[in-house]
Amino acid sequence: MRYVIDGYEPKRLFEIFEEISSIPRGSGNEKGIADYICSFAKDLGLFCLRDQNNNVFVRKNAGKGYENAPAFLLQGHTDMVCEKNAVTVHDFATDPIKLYVDGGFLKAKGTTLGADDGVAVAMMLALLESSEDMPTLECLFTVEEETSLKGAESFDYSVVTARKMINMDSEDEGVAVVSSAGGADVLLELLTDRIPCPDRPIRIKVTGLMGGHSGCDIHTCRQNANRLMGRILSRLYARKPFNLVSINGGNMKNAIARECVAEISVIDREIIENELDILRAELEAELCEEDKKLKIYLDKGRASQKMLTYKDTSSVISLLTLTPNGVFSMSPVFDRLVRTSCNCGVVETSEDSVRIWIKTRSSQNSEHEYLISVLRRFGTVFGARFELSGVYEAWDYVENSPLARDFLRIYSELFGELGITPRTEAIHAGLECGTIISRLGGCDAIAIGPNVYDIHSPDERLDLESFERFWKLVLALIRA
Ligand SMILES: [Zn+2]
């Protein structure tokens, strides 16, 4: 194989990264990379276990001087996000990622690079191969982190003996993540009666909002289009009752909804125009800068449809306006960190029901359960069916983690002259750590990584010098 990275140490780490980049590994397509890891471990004569989902676990016994040291678990995911530029011709199922180096960064030609989380895969393999003495090393390579956390959820952890873990799915040098949020999807479904619609409905469209990630951006002032539509409908209904024909908004549970469309019937267009004019003026003063492109406009709806009764229309409006949405509580430990939140991400209308999807997140499992029970109770009030799915655990913050302390000390010792002050951080997004730690029944853990920018996009790039430092850091942490 011809390598494009040159001049970075240890050479094998960078070579392995290039080798795995030639193996297609989009989420759900991890067989090839699992084959590669297993044959790699077999060549080294190491204990290797692969489950039916292509999760792989490899163990290397302690080296000289580390016979009595506790074992260390290293972990990362083998799948990657497959995104490419519109003009790029690339088949993620079969084609290798085309790498090139540009000004100290490793990049891919027109596609995602897969440093998220190829960095972890390369690190673990290079450490397993390394002749440096170290404690017993247990390496867990999981599948489908980017889509469902199925790998971390399904793995049988009885084989793991370590209770110290470094997850390598973070992208910020100098930062150790010490807590992440758990999550769930809540569905509230209101079964609705339908009656014939005597006129052509009027369509109301909300568009132009900024939106964002339902975890990382939930604390911002950005409006949720579904909620805003609830406000519009509530206002109109107070003036004069009407019949809802349909409502559809947002397309991802984990994104703040940017658009919502509702069709309503048997109401004067003039009343709507008047009320919207007043509301637009109010919003002008309320909206944050990012949402200033908001547009609310009217259109003609589809003819000969069926509509909801007044009662069901009123219930849908209540559900939309009253559903908990946004920040539920803030962390008492971390400054400006959201602890628990929910996002009314998707609203959809079917033949006989209106469904509202809510993404919940929390870094504290008990409060998460409480929020879910609040939503269940809320649904009961309106006779809505409640369904819970996609639950994954939070990684609770633990004070005085020895590993976090080692990280802060060792990073400063090794790279103090760089002027970066290492720190710990909690995030309001999900990591596999929550699932793994709870399955292990507790484990001292941190999530770290080298600098990788613009992940999940074709601009993804890996800082090669940072990756070099990451090797030194992880090796020192393991040997500490
Ligand atoms: Zn990742």
mmCIF file of C-alpha atoms in Angstrom, residues 48-379:
data_model
loop_
_atom_site.group_PDB
_atom_site.id
_atom_site.type_symbol
_atom_site.label_atom_id
_atom_site.label_comp_id
_atom_site.label_asym_id
_atom_site.label_seq_id
_atom_site.Cartn_x
_atom_site.Cartn_y
_atom_site.Cartn_z
ATOM 1 C CA CYS A 48 -10.282 -11.932 20.125
ATOM 2 C CA LEU A 49 -14.055 -12.198 20.371
ATOM 3 C CA ARG A 50 -16.549 -11.098 17.732
ATOM 4 C CA ASP A 51 -20.314 -11.110 18.292
ATOM 5 C CA GLN A 52 -23.124 -11.525 15.759
ATOM 6 C CA ASN A 53 -23.408 -7.715 15.342
ATOM 7 C CA ASN A 54 -19.695 -7.399 14.420
ATOM 8 C CA ASN A 55 -18.671 -5.826 17.703
ATOM 9 C CA VAL A 56 -15.085 -6.940 18.359
ATOM 10 C CA PHE A 57 -13.262 -7.313 21.671
ATOM 11 C CA VAL A 58 -9.491 -7.902 21.841
ATOM 12 C CA ARG A 59 -7.333 -8.458 24.912
ATOM 13 C CA LYS A 60 -3.564 -8.126 25.254
ATOM 14 C CA ASN A 61 -1.988 -9.324 28.481
ATOM 15 C CA ALA A 62 0.144 -7.100 30.723
ATOM 16 C CA GLY A 63 3.739 -6.401 29.769
ATOM 17 C CA LYS A 64 6.853 -6.498 31.964
ATOM 18 C CA GLY A 65 6.456 -4.547 35.192
ATOM 19 C CA TYR A 66 2.661 -4.206 34.816
ATOM 20 C CA GLU A 67 1.623 -7.716 35.932
ATOM 21 C CA ASN A 68 -0.205 -6.369 38.997
ATOM 22 C CA ALA A 69 -1.628 -3.199 37.423
ATOM 23 C CA PRO A 70 -5.412 -3.082 36.820
ATOM 24 C CA ALA A 71 -6.579 -3.708 33.255
ATOM 25 C CA PHE A 72 -7.513 -0.795 30.995
ATOM 26 C CA LEU A 73 -10.481 -0.644 28.623
ATOM 27 C CA LEU A 74 -10.119 1.359 25.418
ATOM 28 C CA GLN A 75 -13.177 1.909 23.298
ATOM 29 C CA GLY A 76 -14.360 3.471 20.053
ATOM 30 C CA HIS A 77 -16.806 2.829 17.227
ATOM 31 C CA THR A 78 -15.963 1.272 13.873
ATOM 32 C CA ASP A 79 -18.756 2.884 11.823
ATOM 33 C CA MET A 80 -18.597 6.333 10.239
ATOM 34 C CA VAL A 81 -21.011 8.932 8.893
ATOM 35 C CA CYS A 82 -21.208 8.792 5.077
ATOM 36 C CA GLU A 83 -21.616 12.303 3.670
ATOM 37 C CA LYS A 84 -20.300 13.601 0.356
ATOM 38 C CA ASN A 85 -20.404 16.745 -1.736
ATOM 39 C CA ALA A 86 -23.097 16.827 -4.433
ATOM 40 C CA VAL A 87 -20.492 16.720 -7.206
ATOM 41 C CA THR A 88 -18.417 13.900 -5.690
ATOM 42 C CA VAL A 89 -18.766 10.427 -7.214
ATOM 43 C CA HIS A 90 -18.287 7.949 -4.395
ATOM 44 C CA ASP A 91 -19.977 4.698 -3.383
ATOM 45 C CA PHE A 92 -19.633 4.369 0.395
ATOM 46 C CA ALA A 93 -20.544 0.671 0.208
ATOM 47 C CA THR A 94 -17.535 -0.232 -1.931
ATOM 48 C CA ASP A 95 -15.085 2.654 -2.433
ATOM 49 C CA PRO A 96 -12.090 3.432 -0.187
ATOM 50 C CA ILE A 97 -11.917 6.950 1.294
ATOM 51 C CA LYS A 98 -9.449 8.980 -0.800
ATOM 52 C CA LEU A 99 -7.037 10.686 1.586
ATOM 53 C CA TYR A 100 -4.720 13.659 1.162
ATOM 54 C CA VAL A 101 -2.645 15.856 3.423
ATOM 55 C CA ASP A 102 -3.111 19.616 3.334
ATOM 56 C CA GLY A 103 -1.219 21.978 5.654
ATOM 57 C CA GLY A 104 -0.897 19.579 8.581
ATOM 58 C CA PHE A 105 -4.433 18.219 8.173
ATOM 59 C CA LEU A 106 -5.587 14.883 6.842
ATOM 60 C CA LYS A 107 -8.642 15.294 4.615
ATOM 61 C CA ALA A 108 -10.787 13.200 2.298
ATOM 62 C CA LYS A 109 -11.561 14.039 -1.310
ATOM 63 C CA GLY A 110 -15.198 15.190 -1.277
ATOM 64 C CA THR A 111 -16.367 12.857 1.492
ATOM 65 C CA THR A 112 -16.380 12.534 5.255
ATOM 66 C CA LEU A 113 -12.955 11.413 6.495
ATOM 67 C CA GLY A 114 -14.041 8.959 9.165
ATOM 68 C CA ALA A 115 -11.591 10.261 11.788
ATOM 69 C CA ASP A 116 -14.806 10.019 13.817
ATOM 70 C CA ASP A 117 -14.096 7.390 14.909
ATOM 71 C CA GLY A 118 -11.256 5.897 12.811
ATOM 72 C CA VAL A 119 -8.932 7.650 15.259
ATOM 73 C CA ALA A 120 -10.037 5.197 17.972
ATOM 74 C CA VAL A 121 -9.772 2.131 15.735
ATOM 75 C CA ALA A 122 -6.237 3.060 14.632
ATOM 76 C CA MET A 123 -5.181 3.902 18.206
ATOM 77 C CA MET A 124 -6.387 0.596 19.610
ATOM 78 C CA LEU A 125 -4.782 -1.471 16.860
ATOM 79 C CA ALA A 126 -1.481 0.413 17.102
ATOM 80 C CA LEU A 127 -1.431 -0.041 20.895
ATOM 81 C CA LEU A 128 -2.216 -3.756 20.587
ATOM 82 C CA GLU A 129 0.669 -4.097 18.137
ATOM 83 C CA SER A 130 3.073 -1.868 20.083
ATOM 84 C CA SER A 131 6.064 -3.469 21.829
ATOM 85 C CA GLU A 132 5.894 -0.896 24.676
ATOM 86 C CA ASP A 133 5.182 -2.477 28.053
ATOM 87 C CA MET A 134 1.753 -1.633 29.473
ATOM 88 C CA PRO A 135 -1.008 -3.071 31.679
ATOM 89 C CA THR A 136 -3.518 -5.572 30.343
ATOM 90 C CA LEU A 137 -5.288 -3.833 27.496
ATOM 91 C CA GLU A 138 -8.897 -4.578 26.590
ATOM 92 C CA CYS A 139 -10.097 -2.995 23.362
ATOM 93 C CA LEU A 140 -13.759 -2.760 22.424
ATOM 94 C CA PHE A 141 -14.710 -1.879 18.846
ATOM 95 C CA THR A 142 -18.457 -1.168 18.607
ATOM 96 C CA VAL A 143 -20.824 -0.835 15.624
ATOM 97 C CA GLU A 144 -23.586 1.599 14.654
ATOM 98 C CA GLU A 145 -22.774 4.386 17.099
ATOM 99 C CA GLU A 146 -23.793 7.023 14.578
ATOM 100 C CA THR A 147 -27.301 5.665 14.097
ATOM 101 C CA SER A 148 -28.647 3.599 16.979
ATOM 102 C CA LEU A 149 -25.956 2.766 19.565
ATOM 103 C CA LYS A 150 -26.854 -0.822 18.719
ATOM 104 C CA GLY A 151 -23.259 -2.000 19.165
ATOM 105 C CA ALA A 152 -22.792 -0.647 22.686
ATOM 106 C CA GLU A 153 -26.329 -1.712 23.633
ATOM 107 C CA SER A 154 -26.048 -5.291 22.398
ATOM 108 C CA PHE A 155 -22.528 -6.261 23.465
ATOM 109 C CA ASP A 156 -22.182 -8.851 26.237
ATOM 110 C CA TYR A 157 -19.866 -7.171 28.745
ATOM 111 C CA SER A 158 -19.151 -10.252 30.856
ATOM 112 C CA VAL A 159 -15.842 -10.620 29.011
ATOM 113 C CA VAL A 160 -14.624 -7.175 30.172
ATOM 114 C CA THR A 161 -12.517 -7.205 33.349
ATOM 115 C CA ALA A 162 -11.299 -3.580 33.290
ATOM 116 C CA ARG A 163 -13.011 -0.848 35.329
ATOM 117 C CA LYS A 164 -11.041 2.056 33.877
ATOM 118 C CA MET A 165 -12.034 3.252 30.425
ATOM 119 C CA ILE A 166 -10.854 5.678 27.814
ATOM 120 C CA ASN A 167 -13.467 6.305 25.140
ATOM 121 C CA MET A 168 -11.855 7.927 22.083
ATOM 122 C CA ASP A 169 -14.915 9.460 20.437
ATOM 123 C CA SER A 170 -14.247 13.080 21.361
ATOM 124 C CA GLU A 171 -12.775 15.690 19.008
ATOM 125 C CA ASP A 172 -11.273 18.339 21.245
ATOM 126 C CA GLU A 173 -7.633 18.169 22.280
ATOM 127 C CA GLY A 174 -7.060 19.196 25.889
ATOM 128 C CA VAL A 175 -10.633 18.365 26.908
ATOM 129 C CA ALA A 176 -11.759 15.265 28.767
ATOM 130 C CA VAL A 177 -15.492 14.670 28.620
ATOM 131 C CA VAL A 178 -16.657 13.335 31.994
ATOM 132 C CA SER A 179 -20.436 13.211 31.549
ATOM 133 C CA SER A 180 -22.869 12.918 28.651
ATOM 134 C CA ALA A 181 -26.628 12.880 28.264
ATOM 135 C CA GLY A 182 -28.892 9.896 27.893
ATOM 136 C CA GLY A 183 -31.904 10.119 25.632
ATOM 137 C CA ALA A 184 -35.221 8.691 24.533
ATOM 138 C CA ASP A 185 -37.986 9.177 21.976
ATOM 139 C CA VAL A 186 -41.485 9.806 23.270
ATOM 140 C CA LEU A 187 -44.506 9.519 20.989
ATOM 141 C CA LEU A 188 -47.818 11.112 21.907
ATOM 142 C CA GLU A 189 -50.518 10.004 19.484
ATOM 143 C CA LEU A 190 -53.981 11.470 19.530
ATOM 144 C CA LEU A 191 -56.585 9.360 17.699
ATOM 145 C CA THR A 192 -58.926 11.702 15.845
ATOM 146 C CA ASP A 193 -62.407 11.537 14.326
ATOM 147 C CA ARG A 194 -62.864 12.817 10.802
ATOM 148 C CA ILE A 195 -65.752 14.683 9.244
ATOM 149 C CA PRO A 196 -66.127 15.954 5.663
ATOM 150 C CA CYS A 197 -64.538 19.306 4.926
ATOM 151 C CA PRO A 198 -67.090 21.656 3.264
ATOM 152 C CA ASP A 199 -64.614 24.114 1.747
ATOM 153 C CA ARG A 200 -61.075 24.250 0.478
ATOM 154 C CA PRO A 201 -58.796 24.574 3.560
ATOM 155 C CA ILE A 202 -56.376 27.422 4.086
ATOM 156 C CA ARG A 203 -52.748 26.447 4.464
ATOM 157 C CA ILE A 204 -50.507 28.241 6.986
ATOM 158 C CA LYS A 205 -46.779 27.806 6.582
ATOM 159 C CA VAL A 206 -44.041 28.644 9.100
ATOM 160 C CA THR A 207 -40.575 28.615 7.557
ATOM 161 C CA GLY A 208 -37.125 30.243 7.715
ATOM 162 C CA LEU A 209 -36.230 29.443 11.327
ATOM 163 C CA MET A 210 -32.641 28.537 12.160
ATOM 164 C CA GLY A 211 -33.250 25.170 13.900
ATOM 165 C CA GLY A 212 -30.273 23.239 15.291
ATOM 166 C CA HIS A 213 -29.236 20.177 17.305
ATOM 167 C CA SER A 214 -31.810 19.182 19.921
ATOM 168 C CA GLY A 215 -29.041 18.713 22.512
ATOM 169 C CA CYS A 216 -26.311 21.235 21.771
ATOM 170 C CA ASP A 217 -28.656 24.109 20.792
ATOM 171 C CA ILE A 218 -31.665 23.490 23.032
ATOM 172 C CA HIS A 219 -30.690 26.279 25.463
ATOM 173 C CA THR A 220 -30.605 28.926 22.726
ATOM 174 C CA CYS A 221 -33.448 31.335 22.055
ATOM 175 C CA ARG A 222 -34.210 29.631 18.733
ATOM 176 C CA GLN A 223 -37.893 29.007 18.073
ATOM 177 C CA ASN A 224 -39.312 25.580 17.337
ATOM 178 C CA ALA A 225 -41.618 25.765 14.280
ATOM 179 C CA ASN A 226 -44.016 23.172 15.713
ATOM 180 C CA ARG A 227 -44.461 25.156 18.897
ATOM 181 C CA LEU A 228 -44.827 28.399 16.973
ATOM 182 C CA MET A 229 -47.590 26.801 14.889
ATOM 183 C CA GLY A 230 -49.277 25.812 18.147
ATOM 184 C CA ARG A 231 -49.175 29.460 19.184
ATOM 185 C CA ILE A 232 -50.641 30.607 15.866
ATOM 186 C CA LEU A 233 -53.464 28.058 15.965
ATOM 187 C CA SER A 234 -54.195 28.806 19.607
ATOM 188 C CA ARG A 235 -54.507 32.495 18.804
ATOM 189 C CA LEU A 236 -56.819 31.906 15.842
ATOM 190 C CA TYR A 237 -58.969 29.420 17.752
ATOM 191 C CA ALA A 238 -59.487 31.969 20.528
ATOM 192 C CA ARG A 239 -60.830 34.443 17.944
ATOM 193 C CA LYS A 240 -63.065 31.896 16.246
ATOM 194 C CA PRO A 241 -63.086 28.080 16.447
ATOM 195 C CA PHE A 242 -62.075 26.268 13.243
ATOM 196 C CA ASN A 243 -61.356 22.688 12.166
ATOM 197 C CA LEU A 244 -57.811 21.420 11.745
ATOM 198 C CA VAL A 245 -57.342 19.396 8.574
ATOM 199 C CA SER A 246 -53.666 18.500 8.920
ATOM 200 C CA ILE A 247 -50.445 19.563 10.599
ATOM 201 C CA ASN A 248 -46.933 18.434 9.650
ATOM 202 C CA GLY A 249 -43.666 19.893 10.937
ATOM 203 C CA GLY A 250 -39.992 19.045 11.465
ATOM 204 C CA ASN A 251 -38.311 16.007 9.933
ATOM 205 C CA MET A 252 -35.918 14.808 12.618
ATOM 206 C CA LYS A 253 -36.631 14.125 16.272
ATOM 207 C CA ASN A 254 -33.180 15.314 17.236
ATOM 208 C CA ALA A 255 -33.372 18.645 15.427
ATOM 209 C CA ILE A 256 -35.186 21.813 16.448
ATOM 210 C CA ALA A 257 -38.023 22.055 13.885
ATOM 211 C CA ARG A 258 -37.458 24.745 11.243
ATOM 212 C CA GLU A 259 -40.721 24.403 9.320
ATOM 213 C CA CYS A 260 -44.330 23.510 10.002
ATOM 214 C CA VAL A 261 -47.414 23.480 7.763
ATOM 215 C CA ALA A 262 -51.045 23.354 8.949
ATOM 216 C CA GLU A 263 -54.281 23.280 6.993
ATOM 217 C CA ILE A 264 -57.405 24.635 8.636
ATOM 218 C CA SER A 265 -60.998 24.868 7.515
ATOM 219 C CA VAL A 266 -64.222 26.874 7.947
ATOM 220 C CA ILE A 267 -62.709 30.175 8.978
ATOM 221 C CA ASP A 268 -62.495 33.589 7.299
ATOM 222 C CA ARG A 269 -59.218 34.316 5.611
ATOM 223 C CA GLU A 270 -59.574 37.891 6.821
ATOM 224 C CA ILE A 271 -59.544 36.828 10.468
ATOM 225 C CA ILE A 272 -56.355 34.873 9.883
ATOM 226 C CA GLU A 273 -54.678 37.763 8.044
ATOM 227 C CA ASN A 274 -55.512 40.174 10.856
ATOM 228 C CA GLU A 275 -54.286 37.909 13.614
ATOM 229 C CA LEU A 276 -51.080 37.038 11.749
ATOM 230 C CA ASP A 277 -50.302 40.732 11.246
ATOM 231 C CA ILE A 278 -50.507 41.303 14.998
ATOM 232 C CA LEU A 279 -48.446 38.184 15.724
ATOM 233 C CA ARG A 280 -45.740 39.122 13.201
ATOM 234 C CA ALA A 281 -45.304 42.451 14.951
ATOM 235 C CA GLU A 282 -45.045 40.720 18.325
ATOM 236 C CA LEU A 283 -42.498 38.217 17.017
ATOM 237 C CA GLU A 284 -40.400 40.971 15.470
ATOM 238 C CA ALA A 285 -39.559 42.045 19.021
ATOM 239 C CA GLU A 286 -39.287 38.535 20.458
ATOM 240 C CA LEU A 287 -37.168 36.648 17.929
ATOM 241 C CA CYS A 288 -33.423 36.274 18.246
ATOM 242 C CA GLU A 289 -31.146 37.331 15.423
ATOM 243 C CA GLU A 290 -30.782 33.797 13.974
ATOM 244 C CA ASP A 291 -34.551 33.454 13.573
ATOM 245 C CA LYS A 292 -35.132 36.791 11.856
ATOM 246 C CA LYS A 293 -35.643 35.056 8.477
ATOM 247 C CA LEU A 294 -38.927 33.645 9.783
ATOM 248 C CA LYS A 295 -41.813 33.736 7.303
ATOM 249 C CA ILE A 296 -45.442 32.963 8.078
ATOM 250 C CA TYR A 297 -47.639 32.917 5.019
ATOM 251 C CA LEU A 298 -50.976 31.693 3.704
ATOM 252 C CA ASP A 299 -51.730 29.492 0.757
ATOM 253 C CA LYS A 300 -54.562 27.363 -0.565
ATOM 254 C CA GLY A 301 -54.802 23.869 0.926
ATOM 255 C CA ARG A 302 -55.743 20.646 -0.864
ATOM 256 C CA ALA A 303 -59.456 20.334 -1.712
ATOM 257 C CA SER A 304 -61.831 17.476 -0.728
ATOM 258 C CA GLN A 305 -60.166 16.376 2.468
ATOM 259 C CA LYS A 306 -61.578 15.407 5.833
ATOM 260 C CA MET A 307 -61.175 17.527 8.923
ATOM 261 C CA LEU A 308 -60.975 17.103 12.671
ATOM 262 C CA THR A 309 -63.826 17.982 15.023
ATOM 263 C CA TYR A 310 -63.641 21.112 17.190
ATOM 264 C CA LYS A 311 -62.874 18.897 20.170
ATOM 265 C CA ASP A 312 -59.941 17.120 18.532
ATOM 266 C CA THR A 313 -58.705 20.364 16.983
ATOM 267 C CA SER A 314 -58.667 21.917 20.423
ATOM 268 C CA SER A 315 -56.834 18.893 21.901
ATOM 269 C CA VAL A 316 -54.116 19.031 19.220
ATOM 270 C CA ILE A 317 -53.606 22.736 19.888
ATOM 271 C CA SER A 318 -53.345 22.042 23.611
ATOM 272 C CA LEU A 319 -50.834 19.259 23.054
ATOM 273 C CA LEU A 320 -48.712 21.508 20.861
ATOM 274 C CA THR A 321 -48.748 24.528 23.130
ATOM 275 C CA LEU A 322 -48.428 22.743 26.472
ATOM 276 C CA THR A 323 -45.992 19.885 25.753
ATOM 277 C CA PRO A 324 -42.801 20.450 27.735
ATOM 278 C CA ASN A 325 -40.228 21.730 25.248
ATOM 279 C CA GLY A 326 -36.724 23.141 25.713
ATOM 280 C CA VAL A 327 -34.677 23.276 28.908
ATOM 281 C CA PHE A 328 -36.166 21.313 31.800
ATOM 282 C CA SER A 329 -33.298 21.851 34.253
ATOM 283 C CA MET A 330 -29.724 23.138 34.390
ATOM 284 C CA SER A 331 -26.713 21.387 35.892
ATOM 285 C CA PRO A 332 -25.875 22.472 39.432
ATOM 286 C CA VAL A 333 -22.278 21.367 38.858
ATOM 287 C CA PHE A 334 -21.306 22.627 35.407
ATOM 288 C CA ASP A 335 -21.707 26.252 34.471
ATOM 289 C CA ARG A 336 -24.304 26.770 31.713
ATOM 290 C CA LEU A 337 -24.749 23.047 31.090
ATOM 291 C CA VAL A 338 -28.280 21.874 30.375
ATOM 292 C CA ARG A 339 -29.004 18.813 32.507
ATOM 293 C CA THR A 340 -32.398 17.788 31.171
ATOM 294 C CA SER A 341 -34.307 18.914 28.090
ATOM 295 C CA CYS A 342 -36.817 17.878 25.493
ATOM 296 C CA ASN A 343 -37.524 18.814 21.914
ATOM 297 C CA CYS A 344 -40.848 18.642 20.119
ATOM 298 C CA GLY A 345 -39.093 17.583 16.920
ATOM 299 C CA VAL A 346 -41.723 16.112 14.628
ATOM 300 C CA VAL A 347 -45.486 16.516 14.227
ATOM 301 C CA GLU A 348 -47.326 14.435 11.641
ATOM 302 C CA THR A 349 -50.908 13.817 10.615
ATOM 303 C CA SER A 350 -52.201 10.471 9.386
ATOM 304 C CA GLU A 351 -55.677 9.220 8.369
ATOM 305 C CA ASP A 352 -56.880 8.795 11.916
ATOM 306 C CA SER A 353 -54.351 10.424 14.234
ATOM 307 C CA VAL A 354 -51.964 13.277 14.951
ATOM 308 C CA ARG A 355 -48.550 12.206 16.241
ATOM 309 C CA ILE A 356 -46.084 14.308 18.194
ATOM 310 C CA TRP A 357 -42.502 13.061 18.604
ATOM 311 C CA ILE A 358 -40.445 14.396 21.491
ATOM 312 C CA LYS A 359 -36.739 13.769 21.972
ATOM 313 C CA THR A 360 -35.741 13.795 25.626
ATOM 314 C CA ARG A 361 -32.187 14.133 26.971
ATOM 315 C CA SER A 362 -30.673 14.167 30.424
ATOM 316 C CA SER A 363 -27.317 13.643 32.057
ATOM 317 C CA GLN A 364 -29.042 12.294 35.155
ATOM 318 C CA ASN A 365 -30.951 9.031 34.750
ATOM 319 C CA SER A 366 -33.376 9.664 37.628
ATOM 320 C CA GLU A 367 -34.430 13.086 36.328
ATOM 321 C CA HIS A 368 -34.720 11.648 32.830
ATOM 322 C CA GLU A 369 -37.164 9.059 34.120
ATOM 323 C CA TYR A 370 -39.081 11.823 35.878
ATOM 324 C CA LEU A 371 -39.347 13.874 32.670
ATOM 325 C CA ILE A 372 -40.599 10.827 30.775
ATOM 326 C CA SER A 373 -43.231 10.245 33.457
ATOM 327 C CA VAL A 374 -44.305 13.902 33.145
ATOM 328 C CA LEU A 375 -44.797 13.418 29.400
ATOM 329 C CA ARG A 376 -46.738 10.203 30.003
ATOM 330 C CA ARG A 377 -49.017 11.976 32.476
ATOM 331 C CA PHE A 378 -49.394 14.913 30.123
ATOM 332 C CA GLY A 379 -50.544 12.577 27.335
#
